[in-house]
Every structure is written in structure tokens, then in C-alpha cells.
PDB file of C-alpha atoms in Angstrom:
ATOM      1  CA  UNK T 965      61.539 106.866  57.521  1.00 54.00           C
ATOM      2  CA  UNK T 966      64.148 107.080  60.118  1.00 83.00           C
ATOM      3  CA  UNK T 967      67.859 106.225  59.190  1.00 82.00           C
ATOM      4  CA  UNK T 968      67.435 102.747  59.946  1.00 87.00           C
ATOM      5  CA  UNK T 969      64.413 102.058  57.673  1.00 88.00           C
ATOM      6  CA  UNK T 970      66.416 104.140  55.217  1.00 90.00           C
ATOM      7  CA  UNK T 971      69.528 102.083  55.060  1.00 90.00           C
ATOM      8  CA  UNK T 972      67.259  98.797  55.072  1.00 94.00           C
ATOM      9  CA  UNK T 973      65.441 100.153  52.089  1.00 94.00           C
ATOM     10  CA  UNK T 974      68.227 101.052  49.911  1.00 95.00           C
ATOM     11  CA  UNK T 975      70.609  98.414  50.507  1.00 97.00           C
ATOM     12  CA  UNK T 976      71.243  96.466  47.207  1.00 97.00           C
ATOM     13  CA  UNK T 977      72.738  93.299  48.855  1.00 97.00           C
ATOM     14  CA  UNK T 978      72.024  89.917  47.603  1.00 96.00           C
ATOM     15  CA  UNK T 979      69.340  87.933  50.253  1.00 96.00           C
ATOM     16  CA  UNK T 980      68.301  85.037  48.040  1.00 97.00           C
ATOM     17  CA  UNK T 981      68.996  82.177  50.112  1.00 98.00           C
ATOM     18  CA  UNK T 982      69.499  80.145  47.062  1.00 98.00           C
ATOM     19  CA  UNK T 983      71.861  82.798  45.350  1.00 98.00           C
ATOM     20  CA  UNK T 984      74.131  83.165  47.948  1.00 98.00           C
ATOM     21  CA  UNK T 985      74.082  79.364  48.965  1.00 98.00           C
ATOM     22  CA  UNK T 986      75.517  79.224  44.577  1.00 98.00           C
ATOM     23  CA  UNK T 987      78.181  82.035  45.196  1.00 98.00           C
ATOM     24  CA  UNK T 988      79.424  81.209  48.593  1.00 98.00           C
ATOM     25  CA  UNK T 989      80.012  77.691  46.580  1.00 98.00           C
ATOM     26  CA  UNK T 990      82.054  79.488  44.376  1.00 98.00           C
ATOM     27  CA  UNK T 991      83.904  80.732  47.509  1.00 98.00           C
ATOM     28  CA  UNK T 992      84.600  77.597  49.025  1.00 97.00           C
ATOM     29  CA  UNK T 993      85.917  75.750  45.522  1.00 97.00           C
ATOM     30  CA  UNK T 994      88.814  78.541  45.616  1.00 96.00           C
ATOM     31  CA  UNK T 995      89.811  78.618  49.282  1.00 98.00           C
ATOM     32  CA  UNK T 996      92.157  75.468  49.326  1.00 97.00           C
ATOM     33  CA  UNK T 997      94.171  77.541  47.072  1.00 98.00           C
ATOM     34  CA  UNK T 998      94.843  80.385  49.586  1.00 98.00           C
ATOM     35  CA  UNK T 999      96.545  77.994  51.933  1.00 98.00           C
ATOM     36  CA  UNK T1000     100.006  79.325  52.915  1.00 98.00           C
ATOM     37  CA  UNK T1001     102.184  79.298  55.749  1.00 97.00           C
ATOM     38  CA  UNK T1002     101.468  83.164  56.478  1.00 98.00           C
ATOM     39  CA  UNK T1003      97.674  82.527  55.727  1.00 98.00           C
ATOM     40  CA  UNK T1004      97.378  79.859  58.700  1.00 98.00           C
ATOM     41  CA  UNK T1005      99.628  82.307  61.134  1.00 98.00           C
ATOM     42  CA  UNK T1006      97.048  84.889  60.002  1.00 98.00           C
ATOM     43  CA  UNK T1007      93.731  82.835  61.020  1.00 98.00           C
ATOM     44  CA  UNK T1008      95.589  81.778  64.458  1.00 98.00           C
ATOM     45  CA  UNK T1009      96.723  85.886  65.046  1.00 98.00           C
ATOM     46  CA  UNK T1010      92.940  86.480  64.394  1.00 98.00           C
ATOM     47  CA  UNK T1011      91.258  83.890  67.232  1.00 98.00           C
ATOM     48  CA  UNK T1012      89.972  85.139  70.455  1.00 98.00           C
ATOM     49  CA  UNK T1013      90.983  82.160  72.189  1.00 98.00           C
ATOM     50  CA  UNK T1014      87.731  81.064  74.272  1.00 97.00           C
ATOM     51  CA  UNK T1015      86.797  79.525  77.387  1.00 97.00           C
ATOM     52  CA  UNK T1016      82.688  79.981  78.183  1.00 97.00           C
ATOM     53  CA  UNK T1017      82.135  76.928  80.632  1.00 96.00           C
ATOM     54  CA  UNK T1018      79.858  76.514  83.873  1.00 97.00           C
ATOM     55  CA  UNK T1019      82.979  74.940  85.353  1.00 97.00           C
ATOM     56  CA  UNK T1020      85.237  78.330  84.727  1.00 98.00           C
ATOM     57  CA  UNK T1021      86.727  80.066  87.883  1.00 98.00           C
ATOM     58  CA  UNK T1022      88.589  81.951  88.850  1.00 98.00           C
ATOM     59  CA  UNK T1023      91.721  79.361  88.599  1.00 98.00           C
ATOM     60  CA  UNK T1024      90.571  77.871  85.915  1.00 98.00           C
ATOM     61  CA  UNK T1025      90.637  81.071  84.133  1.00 98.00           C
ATOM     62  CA  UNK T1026      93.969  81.701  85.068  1.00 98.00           C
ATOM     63  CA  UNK T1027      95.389  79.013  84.025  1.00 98.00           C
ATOM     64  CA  UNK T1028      93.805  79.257  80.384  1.00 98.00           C
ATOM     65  CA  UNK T1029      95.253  82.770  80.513  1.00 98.00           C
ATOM     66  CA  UNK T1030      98.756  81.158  81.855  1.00 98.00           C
ATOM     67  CA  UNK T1031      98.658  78.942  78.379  1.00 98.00           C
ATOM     68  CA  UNK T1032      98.852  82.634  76.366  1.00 98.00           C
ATOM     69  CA  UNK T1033     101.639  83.331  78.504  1.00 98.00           C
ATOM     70  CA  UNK T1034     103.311  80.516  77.967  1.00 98.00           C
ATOM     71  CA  UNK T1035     102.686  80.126  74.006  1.00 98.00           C
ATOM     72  CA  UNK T1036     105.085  83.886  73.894  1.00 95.00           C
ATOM     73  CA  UNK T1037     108.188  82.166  74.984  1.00 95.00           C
ATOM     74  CA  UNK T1038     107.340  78.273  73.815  1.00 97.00           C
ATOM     75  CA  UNK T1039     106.296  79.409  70.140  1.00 97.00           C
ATOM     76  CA  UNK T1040     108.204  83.068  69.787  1.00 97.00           C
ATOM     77  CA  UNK T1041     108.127  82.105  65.858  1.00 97.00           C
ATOM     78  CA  UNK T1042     104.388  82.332  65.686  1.00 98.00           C
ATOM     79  CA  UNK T1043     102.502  85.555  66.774  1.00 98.00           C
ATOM     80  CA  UNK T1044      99.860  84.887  69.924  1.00 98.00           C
ATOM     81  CA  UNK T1045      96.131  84.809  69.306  1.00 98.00           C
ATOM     82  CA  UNK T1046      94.004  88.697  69.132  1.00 98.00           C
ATOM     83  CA  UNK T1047      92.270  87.749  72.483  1.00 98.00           C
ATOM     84  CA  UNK T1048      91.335  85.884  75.270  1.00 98.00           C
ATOM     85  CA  UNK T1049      87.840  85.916  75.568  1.00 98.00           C
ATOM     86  CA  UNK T1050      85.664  85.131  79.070  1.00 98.00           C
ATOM     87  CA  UNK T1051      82.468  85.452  81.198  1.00 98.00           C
ATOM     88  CA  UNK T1052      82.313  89.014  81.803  1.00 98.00           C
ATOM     89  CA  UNK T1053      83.065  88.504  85.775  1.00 98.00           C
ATOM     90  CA  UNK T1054      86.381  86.917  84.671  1.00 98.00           C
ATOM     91  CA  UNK T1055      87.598  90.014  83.121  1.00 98.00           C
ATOM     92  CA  UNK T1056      89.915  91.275  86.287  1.00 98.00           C
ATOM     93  CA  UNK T1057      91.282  87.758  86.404  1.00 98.00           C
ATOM     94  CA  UNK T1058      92.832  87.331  83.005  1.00 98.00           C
ATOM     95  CA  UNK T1059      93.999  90.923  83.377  1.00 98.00           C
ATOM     96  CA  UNK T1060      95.877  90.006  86.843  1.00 98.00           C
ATOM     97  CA  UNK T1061      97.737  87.008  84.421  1.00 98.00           C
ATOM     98  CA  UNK T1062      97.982  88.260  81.342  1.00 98.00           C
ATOM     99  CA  UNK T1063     101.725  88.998  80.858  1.00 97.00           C
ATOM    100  CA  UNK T1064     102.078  89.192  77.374  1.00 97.00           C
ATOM    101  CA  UNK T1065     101.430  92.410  75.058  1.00 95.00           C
ATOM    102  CA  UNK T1066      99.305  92.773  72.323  1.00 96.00           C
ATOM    103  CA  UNK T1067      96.379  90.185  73.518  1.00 98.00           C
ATOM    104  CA  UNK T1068      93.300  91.874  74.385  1.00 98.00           C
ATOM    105  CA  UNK T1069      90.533  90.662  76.896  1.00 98.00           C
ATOM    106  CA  UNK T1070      87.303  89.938  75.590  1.00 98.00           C
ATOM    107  CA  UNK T1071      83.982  89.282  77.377  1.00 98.00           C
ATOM    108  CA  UNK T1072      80.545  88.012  76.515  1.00 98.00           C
ATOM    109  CA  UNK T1073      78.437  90.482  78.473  1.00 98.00           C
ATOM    110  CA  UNK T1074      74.830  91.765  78.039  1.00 97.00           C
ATOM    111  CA  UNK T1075      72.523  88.771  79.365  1.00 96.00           C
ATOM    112  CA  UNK T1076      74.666  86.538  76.750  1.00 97.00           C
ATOM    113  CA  UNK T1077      73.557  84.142  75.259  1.00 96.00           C
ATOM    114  CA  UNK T1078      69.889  85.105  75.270  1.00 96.00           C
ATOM    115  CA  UNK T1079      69.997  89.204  75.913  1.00 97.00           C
ATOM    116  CA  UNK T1080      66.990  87.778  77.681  1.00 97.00           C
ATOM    117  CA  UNK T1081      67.394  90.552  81.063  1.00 97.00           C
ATOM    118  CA  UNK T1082      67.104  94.188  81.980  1.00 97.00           C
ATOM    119  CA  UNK T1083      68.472  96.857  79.817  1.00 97.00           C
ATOM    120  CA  UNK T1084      69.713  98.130  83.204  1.00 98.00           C
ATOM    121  CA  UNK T1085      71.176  94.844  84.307  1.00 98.00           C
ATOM    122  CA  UNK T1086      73.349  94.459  80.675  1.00 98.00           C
ATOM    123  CA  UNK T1087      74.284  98.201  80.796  1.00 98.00           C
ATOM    124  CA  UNK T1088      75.858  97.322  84.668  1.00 98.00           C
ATOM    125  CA  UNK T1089      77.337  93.929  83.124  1.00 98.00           C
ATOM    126  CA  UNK T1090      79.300  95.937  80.869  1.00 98.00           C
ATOM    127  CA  UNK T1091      80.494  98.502  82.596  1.00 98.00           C
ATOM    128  CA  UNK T1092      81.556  96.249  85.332  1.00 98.00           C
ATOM    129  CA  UNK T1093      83.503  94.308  82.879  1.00 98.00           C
ATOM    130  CA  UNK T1094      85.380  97.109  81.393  1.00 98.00           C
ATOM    131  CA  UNK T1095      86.179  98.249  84.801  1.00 98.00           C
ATOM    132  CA  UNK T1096      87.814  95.268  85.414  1.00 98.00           C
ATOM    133  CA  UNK T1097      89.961  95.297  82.374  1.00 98.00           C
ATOM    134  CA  UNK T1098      88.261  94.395  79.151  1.00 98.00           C
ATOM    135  CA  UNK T1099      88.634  96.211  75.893  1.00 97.00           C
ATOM    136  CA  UNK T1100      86.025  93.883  73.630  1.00 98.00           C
ATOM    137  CA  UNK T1101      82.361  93.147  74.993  1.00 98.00           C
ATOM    138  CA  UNK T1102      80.434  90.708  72.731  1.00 98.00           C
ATOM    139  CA  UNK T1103      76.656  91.468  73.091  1.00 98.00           C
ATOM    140  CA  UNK T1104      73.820  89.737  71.777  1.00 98.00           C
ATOM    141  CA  UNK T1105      71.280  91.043  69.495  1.00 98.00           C
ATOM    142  CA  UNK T1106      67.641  91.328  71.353  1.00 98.00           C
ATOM    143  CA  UNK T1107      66.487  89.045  68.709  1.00 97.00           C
ATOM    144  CA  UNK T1108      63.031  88.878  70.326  1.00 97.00           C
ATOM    145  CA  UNK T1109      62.470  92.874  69.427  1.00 97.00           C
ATOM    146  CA  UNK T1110      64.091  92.317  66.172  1.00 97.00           C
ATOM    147  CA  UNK T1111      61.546  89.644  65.141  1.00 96.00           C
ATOM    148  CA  UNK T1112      59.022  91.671  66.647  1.00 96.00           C
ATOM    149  CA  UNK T1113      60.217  94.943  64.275  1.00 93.00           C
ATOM    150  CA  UNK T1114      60.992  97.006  67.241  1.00 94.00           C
ATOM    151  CA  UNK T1115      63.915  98.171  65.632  1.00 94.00           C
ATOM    152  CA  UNK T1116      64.085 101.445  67.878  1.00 93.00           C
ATOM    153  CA  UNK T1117      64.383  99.717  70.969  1.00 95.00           C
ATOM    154  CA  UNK T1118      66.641  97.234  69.688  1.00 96.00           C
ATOM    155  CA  UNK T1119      68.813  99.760  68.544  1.00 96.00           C
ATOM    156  CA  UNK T1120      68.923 101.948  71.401  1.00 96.00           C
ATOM    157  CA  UNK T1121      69.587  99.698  73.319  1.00 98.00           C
ATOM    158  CA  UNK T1122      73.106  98.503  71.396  1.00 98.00           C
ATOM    159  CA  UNK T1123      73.936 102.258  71.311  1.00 98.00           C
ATOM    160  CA  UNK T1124      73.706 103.041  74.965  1.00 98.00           C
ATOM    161  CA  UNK T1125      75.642  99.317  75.243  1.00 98.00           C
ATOM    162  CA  UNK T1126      78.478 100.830  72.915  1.00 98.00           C
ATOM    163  CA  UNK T1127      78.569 104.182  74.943  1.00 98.00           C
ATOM    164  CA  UNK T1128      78.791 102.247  77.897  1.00 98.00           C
ATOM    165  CA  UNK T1129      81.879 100.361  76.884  1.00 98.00           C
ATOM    166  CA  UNK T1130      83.541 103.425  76.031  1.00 95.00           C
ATOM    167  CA  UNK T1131      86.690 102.932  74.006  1.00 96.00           C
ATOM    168  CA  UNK T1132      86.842  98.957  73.985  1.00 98.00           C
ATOM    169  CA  UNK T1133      85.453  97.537  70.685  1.00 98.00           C
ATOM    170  CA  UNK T1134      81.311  96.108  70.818  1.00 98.00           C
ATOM    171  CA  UNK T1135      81.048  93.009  68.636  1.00 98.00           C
ATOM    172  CA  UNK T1136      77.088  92.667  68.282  1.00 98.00           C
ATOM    173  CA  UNK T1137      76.386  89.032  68.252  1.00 98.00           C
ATOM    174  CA  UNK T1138      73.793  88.461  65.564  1.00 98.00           C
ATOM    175  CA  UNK T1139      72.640  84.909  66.184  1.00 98.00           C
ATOM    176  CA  UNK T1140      72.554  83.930  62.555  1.00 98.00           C
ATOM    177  CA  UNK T1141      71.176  80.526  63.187  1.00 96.00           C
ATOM    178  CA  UNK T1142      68.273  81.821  64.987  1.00 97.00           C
ATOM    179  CA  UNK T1143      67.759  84.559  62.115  1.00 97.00           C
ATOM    180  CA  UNK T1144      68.073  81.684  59.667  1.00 95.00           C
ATOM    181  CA  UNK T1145      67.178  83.866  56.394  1.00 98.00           C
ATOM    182  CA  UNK T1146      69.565  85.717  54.057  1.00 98.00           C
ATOM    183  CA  UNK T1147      67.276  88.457  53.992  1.00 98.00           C
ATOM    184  CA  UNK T1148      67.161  88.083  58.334  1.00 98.00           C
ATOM    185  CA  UNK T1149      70.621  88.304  58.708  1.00 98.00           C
ATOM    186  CA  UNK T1150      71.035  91.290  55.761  1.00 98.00           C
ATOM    187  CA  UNK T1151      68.944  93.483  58.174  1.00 98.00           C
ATOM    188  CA  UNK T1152      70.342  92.899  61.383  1.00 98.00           C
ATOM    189  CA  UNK T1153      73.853  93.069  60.243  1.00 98.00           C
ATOM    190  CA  UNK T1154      72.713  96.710  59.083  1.00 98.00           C
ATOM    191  CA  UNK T1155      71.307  97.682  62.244  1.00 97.00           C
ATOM    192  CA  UNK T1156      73.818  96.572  63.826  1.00 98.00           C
ATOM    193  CA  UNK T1157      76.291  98.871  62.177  1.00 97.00           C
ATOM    194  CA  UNK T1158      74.293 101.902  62.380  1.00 96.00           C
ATOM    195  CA  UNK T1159      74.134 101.445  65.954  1.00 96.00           C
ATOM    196  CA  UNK T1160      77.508 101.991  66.016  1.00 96.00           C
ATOM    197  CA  UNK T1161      78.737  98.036  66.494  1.00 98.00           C
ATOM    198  CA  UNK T1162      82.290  97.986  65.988  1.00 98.00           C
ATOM    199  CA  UNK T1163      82.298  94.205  64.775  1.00 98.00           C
ATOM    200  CA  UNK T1164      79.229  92.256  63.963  1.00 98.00           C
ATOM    201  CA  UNK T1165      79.639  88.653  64.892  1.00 98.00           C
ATOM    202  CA  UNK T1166      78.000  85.719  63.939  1.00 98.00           C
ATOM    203  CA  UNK T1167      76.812  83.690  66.666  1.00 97.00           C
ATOM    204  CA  UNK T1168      76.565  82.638  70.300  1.00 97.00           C
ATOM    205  CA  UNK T1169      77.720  78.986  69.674  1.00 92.00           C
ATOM    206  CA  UNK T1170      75.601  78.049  72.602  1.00 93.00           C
ATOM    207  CA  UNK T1171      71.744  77.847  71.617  1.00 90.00           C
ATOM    208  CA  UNK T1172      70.991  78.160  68.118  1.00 93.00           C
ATOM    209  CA  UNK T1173      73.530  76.467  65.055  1.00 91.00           C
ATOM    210  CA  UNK T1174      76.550  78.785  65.304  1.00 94.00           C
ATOM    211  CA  UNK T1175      78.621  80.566  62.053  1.00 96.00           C
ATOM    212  CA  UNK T1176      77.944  79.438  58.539  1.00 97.00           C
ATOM    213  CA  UNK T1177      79.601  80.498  55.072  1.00 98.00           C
ATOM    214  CA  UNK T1178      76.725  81.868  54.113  1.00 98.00           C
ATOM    215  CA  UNK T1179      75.961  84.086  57.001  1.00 98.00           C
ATOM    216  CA  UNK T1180      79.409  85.157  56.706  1.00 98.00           C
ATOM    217  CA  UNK T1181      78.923  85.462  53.014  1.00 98.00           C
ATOM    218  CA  UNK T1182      75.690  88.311  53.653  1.00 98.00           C
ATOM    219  CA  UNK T1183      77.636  89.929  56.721  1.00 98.00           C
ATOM    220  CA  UNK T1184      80.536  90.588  54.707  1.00 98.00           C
ATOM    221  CA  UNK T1185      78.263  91.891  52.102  1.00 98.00           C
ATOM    222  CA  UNK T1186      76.596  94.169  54.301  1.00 98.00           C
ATOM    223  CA  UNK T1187      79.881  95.654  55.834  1.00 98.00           C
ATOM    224  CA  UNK T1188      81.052  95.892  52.379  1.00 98.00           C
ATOM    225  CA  UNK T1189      78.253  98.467  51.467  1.00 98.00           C
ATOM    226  CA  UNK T1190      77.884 100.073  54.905  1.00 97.00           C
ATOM    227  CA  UNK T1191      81.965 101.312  54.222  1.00 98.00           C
ATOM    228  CA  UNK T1192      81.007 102.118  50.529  1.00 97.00           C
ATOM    229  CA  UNK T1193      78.199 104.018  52.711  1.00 95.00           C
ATOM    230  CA  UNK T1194      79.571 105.796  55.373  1.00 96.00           C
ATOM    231  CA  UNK T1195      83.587 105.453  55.029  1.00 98.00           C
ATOM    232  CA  UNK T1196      83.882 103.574  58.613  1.00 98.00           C
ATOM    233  CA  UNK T1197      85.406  99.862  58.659  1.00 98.00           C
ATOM    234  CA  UNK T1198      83.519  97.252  60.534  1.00 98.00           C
ATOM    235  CA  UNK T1199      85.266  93.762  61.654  1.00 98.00           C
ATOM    236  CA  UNK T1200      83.645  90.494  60.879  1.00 98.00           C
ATOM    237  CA  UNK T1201      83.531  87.661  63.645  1.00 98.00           C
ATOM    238  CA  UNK T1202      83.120  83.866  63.013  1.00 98.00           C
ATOM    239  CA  UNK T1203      82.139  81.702  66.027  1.00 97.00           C
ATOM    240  CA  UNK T1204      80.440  79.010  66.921  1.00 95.00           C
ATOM    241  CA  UNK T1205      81.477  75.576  65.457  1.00 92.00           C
ATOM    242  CA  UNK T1206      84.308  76.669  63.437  1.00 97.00           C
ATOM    243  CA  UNK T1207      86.953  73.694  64.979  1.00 96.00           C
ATOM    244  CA  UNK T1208      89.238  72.922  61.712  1.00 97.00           C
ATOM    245  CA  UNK T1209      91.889  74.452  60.027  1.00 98.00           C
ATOM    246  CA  UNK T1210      90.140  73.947  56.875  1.00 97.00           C
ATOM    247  CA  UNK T1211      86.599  75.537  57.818  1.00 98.00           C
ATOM    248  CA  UNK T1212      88.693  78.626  59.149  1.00 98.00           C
ATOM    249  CA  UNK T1213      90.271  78.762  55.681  1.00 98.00           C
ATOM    250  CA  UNK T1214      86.832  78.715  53.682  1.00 98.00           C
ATOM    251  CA  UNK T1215      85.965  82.192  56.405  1.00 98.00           C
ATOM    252  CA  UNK T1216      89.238  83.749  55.422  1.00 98.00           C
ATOM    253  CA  UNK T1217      88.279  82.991  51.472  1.00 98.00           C
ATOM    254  CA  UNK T1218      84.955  84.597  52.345  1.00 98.00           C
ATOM    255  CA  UNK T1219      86.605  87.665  53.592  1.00 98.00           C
ATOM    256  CA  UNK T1220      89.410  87.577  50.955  1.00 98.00           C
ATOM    257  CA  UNK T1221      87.065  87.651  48.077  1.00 98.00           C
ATOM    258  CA  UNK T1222      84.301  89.666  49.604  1.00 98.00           C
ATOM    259  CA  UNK T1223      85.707  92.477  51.459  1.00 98.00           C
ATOM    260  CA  UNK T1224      89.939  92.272  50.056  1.00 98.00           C
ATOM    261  CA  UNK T1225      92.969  92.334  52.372  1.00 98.00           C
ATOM    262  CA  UNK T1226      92.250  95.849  54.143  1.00 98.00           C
ATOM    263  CA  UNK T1227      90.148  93.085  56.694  1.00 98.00           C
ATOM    264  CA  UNK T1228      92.798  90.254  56.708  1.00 98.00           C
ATOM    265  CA  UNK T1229      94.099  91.503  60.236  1.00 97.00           C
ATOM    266  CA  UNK T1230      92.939  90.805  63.949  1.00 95.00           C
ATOM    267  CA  UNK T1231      91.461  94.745  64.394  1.00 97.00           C
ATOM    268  CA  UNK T1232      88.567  93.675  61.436  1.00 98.00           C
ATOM    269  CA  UNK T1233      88.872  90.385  61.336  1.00 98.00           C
ATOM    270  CA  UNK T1234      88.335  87.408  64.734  1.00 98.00           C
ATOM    271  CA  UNK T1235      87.340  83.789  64.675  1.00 98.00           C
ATOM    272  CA  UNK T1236      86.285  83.044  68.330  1.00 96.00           C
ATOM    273  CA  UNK T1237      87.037  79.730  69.267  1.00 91.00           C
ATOM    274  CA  UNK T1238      88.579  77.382  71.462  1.00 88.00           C
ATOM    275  CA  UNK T1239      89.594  74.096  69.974  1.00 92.00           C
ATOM    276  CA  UNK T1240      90.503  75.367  66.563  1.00 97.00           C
ATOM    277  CA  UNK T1241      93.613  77.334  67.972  1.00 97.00           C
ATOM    278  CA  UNK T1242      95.096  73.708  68.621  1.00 97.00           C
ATOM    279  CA  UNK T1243      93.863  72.336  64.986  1.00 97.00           C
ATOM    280  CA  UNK T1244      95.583  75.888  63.373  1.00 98.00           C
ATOM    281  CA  UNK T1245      98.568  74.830  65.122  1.00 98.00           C
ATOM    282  CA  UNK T1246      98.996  71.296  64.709  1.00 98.00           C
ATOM    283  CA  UNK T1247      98.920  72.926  60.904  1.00 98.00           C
ATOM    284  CA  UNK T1248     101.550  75.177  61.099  1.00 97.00           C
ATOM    285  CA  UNK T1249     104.137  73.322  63.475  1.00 96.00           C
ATOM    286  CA  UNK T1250     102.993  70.041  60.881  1.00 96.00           C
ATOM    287  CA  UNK T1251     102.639  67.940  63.659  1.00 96.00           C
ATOM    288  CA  UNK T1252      99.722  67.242  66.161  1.00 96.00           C
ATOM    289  CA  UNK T1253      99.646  69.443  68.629  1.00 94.00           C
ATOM    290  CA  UNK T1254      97.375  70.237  71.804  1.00 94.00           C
ATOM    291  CA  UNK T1255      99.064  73.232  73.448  1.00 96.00           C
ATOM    292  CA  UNK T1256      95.576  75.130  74.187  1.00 95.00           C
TER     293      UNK T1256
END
């Protein structure tokens, strides 16, 4: 067996649908209790604020980025969200407006959101995107080869991804709701991380259902063991559909209680999302508010 089939084989976590449906319940019951004012500034440090429209542009994208700017000097209680995450061909433009530090610039590149195109054609995609400034690529999984069992191809191909990007962080893009089964999701998140993702992510949010507790429940899980494994920390992504204060609450319980406080900060832990950076803070400014 080759290292993949290895680490699929002896991995002990829990892929009973039914099982983890009863402890992420568990989860959930507990998570109003972890409400706190430095909780909620902690879920809205961790969102890579998102815009992933037909309509973007190039001024359209600069004025989203022009919002982060502005949030600095209009909210300097509050720390600013981890990213701003675009198309990969917007990459240059938030870097020409981004004026504050400490915000990265995120891209979905790769054929996103089907990885549905030429290995060559993603590999260009995300160099071109670092070159223009990014320091996170989200890629999607090649579900179709991962279905098929191809797991060598599928594989290679997120490794020569990751060498491509160099030093900015991969987030492999699972597509959870596509892989619909505990036991699915348990083996790409592990193939993911031995092929050297940096984050594994849970969804697209544009084809199949996006995040759910109990993906994030199995992911978690996963990275859990894979550390246990190999000594190297892996961040955990939420996205796709997560729009309330409280639903970002139940991810940070699943964190919390799965993988401790060593991933309650943006460089292992992300929600990407757009509209929940206004619900997050409407909650901590206790009034509503629609900066974003």
C-alpha cells in the first residue's frame, strides 16, 4: 500500500453517519454556553470576508476591499476579518486597495467550483494569482477522480497545486455536500492532508449544500489524528451557508471541543463568508448593523 492507502486504513475516526449526527448533537446543546464578547470578536477575526459574484469587477472589488479599509478606522475596537477572499483574477486589485495590515488575500483558483479543467490550466490559475498578490488559494477537490478511486492522480495533482502556490497557504475545498457520507468526507479530508493541504475546507457554497456540523465534526476529527500522526497543524474552514451568529458559534463549539484552543485563531481556523460578517457584528456592537 502506498502512504495514502496506509493512512486510510489505519485511521480510527468515527464515520457512522448516525454516530456522529448523536455527538455533534452533543456539540451543539453546549455551544450557547461559549458565547462571550471575545468569542464573537474571535469568529469575526476568523472570516475571509467574501465576494464570488458574476457581477464582480474590477470596481466592484475595490470597493468591497475599500469597506476593510474603512472598518480599521470606523471600528478600531474590534480586530478586521483574516481575509478578503476573490476570483483569482481579482487578486492584483484588492492588493492595489488593501491598506490595512494583517488581512490577507484569498482566491478561489483551480477551475473552482467544479475543478472540472486542465491540470495545466489550474496550475497557470494559481500561479497567476499569487503573482498578483495572493497568499491563500482555495482549490477544489477533483471529486470526479476521488469517486472514481484515483487517489494518485487526485493527489498529485493537489501537491503540484501546493508547490505551485509556494509559500501562501492551499485550503483544499472538499465539497462535503457532494461527498455526503461520514465515511466520504473521513477519506478525503485525509488525502487532503497528506497532500500537503494547509487547511481543508468544507465546501464551495455554490453547487452542492455547503458546510454542515457534521462535516465539520469528521474534518476536525481527521485533523485531530493526522497532528497526533505526523506533528503538523492543519486549519479547518467553514463555508457555504454559514449566515448567523449563532450557526458560527455551533462551528467554533465544534472546534473548541474537538480539536481545543491551539485552533481558536485565524492561521487554523476561517469561516468564509459574506453576510455573516454583518450578523457577527450587529452581535457585538448590540445593534443592527450592515457595514459589509
Amino acid at each position: 500500500m502506498d502512504k495514502y492507502q496506509e493512512a486510510l486504513a489505519a485511521s480510527k475516526v468515527l464515520s457512522d453517519d448516525a454516530a456522529v449526527a448523536a455527538e455533534v448533537k452533543k456539540i451543539v446543546e453546549k455551544a450557547p454556553d461559549y458565547a462571550s464578547p471575545e468569542v464573537w470578536q474571535l469568529l469575526f477575526s476568523s472570516i475571509d470576508l467574501t465576494t464570488l459574484s458574476t457581477e464582480d469587477s474590477d470596481s466592484s472589488v475595490a470597493r468591497f476591499t475599500q469597506r476593510v479599509n474603512d472598518f480599521d478606522s470606523d471600528y478600531p475596537q474590534y480586530k478586521n476579518v483574516a481575509a478578503i477572499c476573490v476570483y483569482s483574477n481579482f487578486a492584483e486589485t484588492v492588493k492595489t486597495h488593501l491598506d490595512v495590515p494583517g488581512v490577507d488575500i484569498a482566491v478561489v483558483a483551480g477551475g473552482f467550483p467544479s475543478s472540472q479543467t486542465f491540470q495545466a490550466v489550474k496550475v497557470a490559475d494559481v500561479a497567476l494569482a499569487c503573482a498578483g498578490g495572493a497568499n491563500e488559494v482555495d482549490i477544489v477537490m477533483n471529486i470526479g477522480q476521488f469517486l472514481d478511486g484515483d487517489y494518485e492522480s487526485l493527489t498529485d495533482e493537489i501537491i503540484e497545486l501546493k508547490h505551485t502556490a509556494r509559500d501562501a497557504r492551499l485550503k483544499v475545498i472538499l465539497e462535503t455536500g457532494c461527498l455526503k457520507t461520514a465515511e466520504n468526507i473521513k477519506k478525503a479530508s485525509i488525502l487532503a492532508m497528506y497532500s500537503e493541504a494547509d487547511f481543508i475546507k468544507t465546501s464551495t457554497g455554490k453547487i452542492y449544500p455547503g458546510a454542515s456540523l457534521e462535516a465539520a465534526w469528521v474534518m476536525c476529527q481527521c485533523i485531530k489524528e493526522y497532528y497526533q500522526t505526523t506533528g503538523r497543524k492543519v486549519g479547518f474552514k467553514a463555508a457555504g451557508g454559514v449566515r448567523t451568529s449563532e450557526e458560527a458559534l455551533q462551528y467554533y463549539a465544534i472546534v473548541k471541543e474537538v480539536l481545543g484552543d491551539e485552533w481558536l485563531n485565524q492561521d487554523l481556523f476561517r469561516i468564509g463568508a459574506s453576510s455573516l460578517a454583518n450578523a457577527i457584528l450587529s452581535t457585538m456592537t448590540g445593534e443592527d448593523t450592515r457595514f459589509f
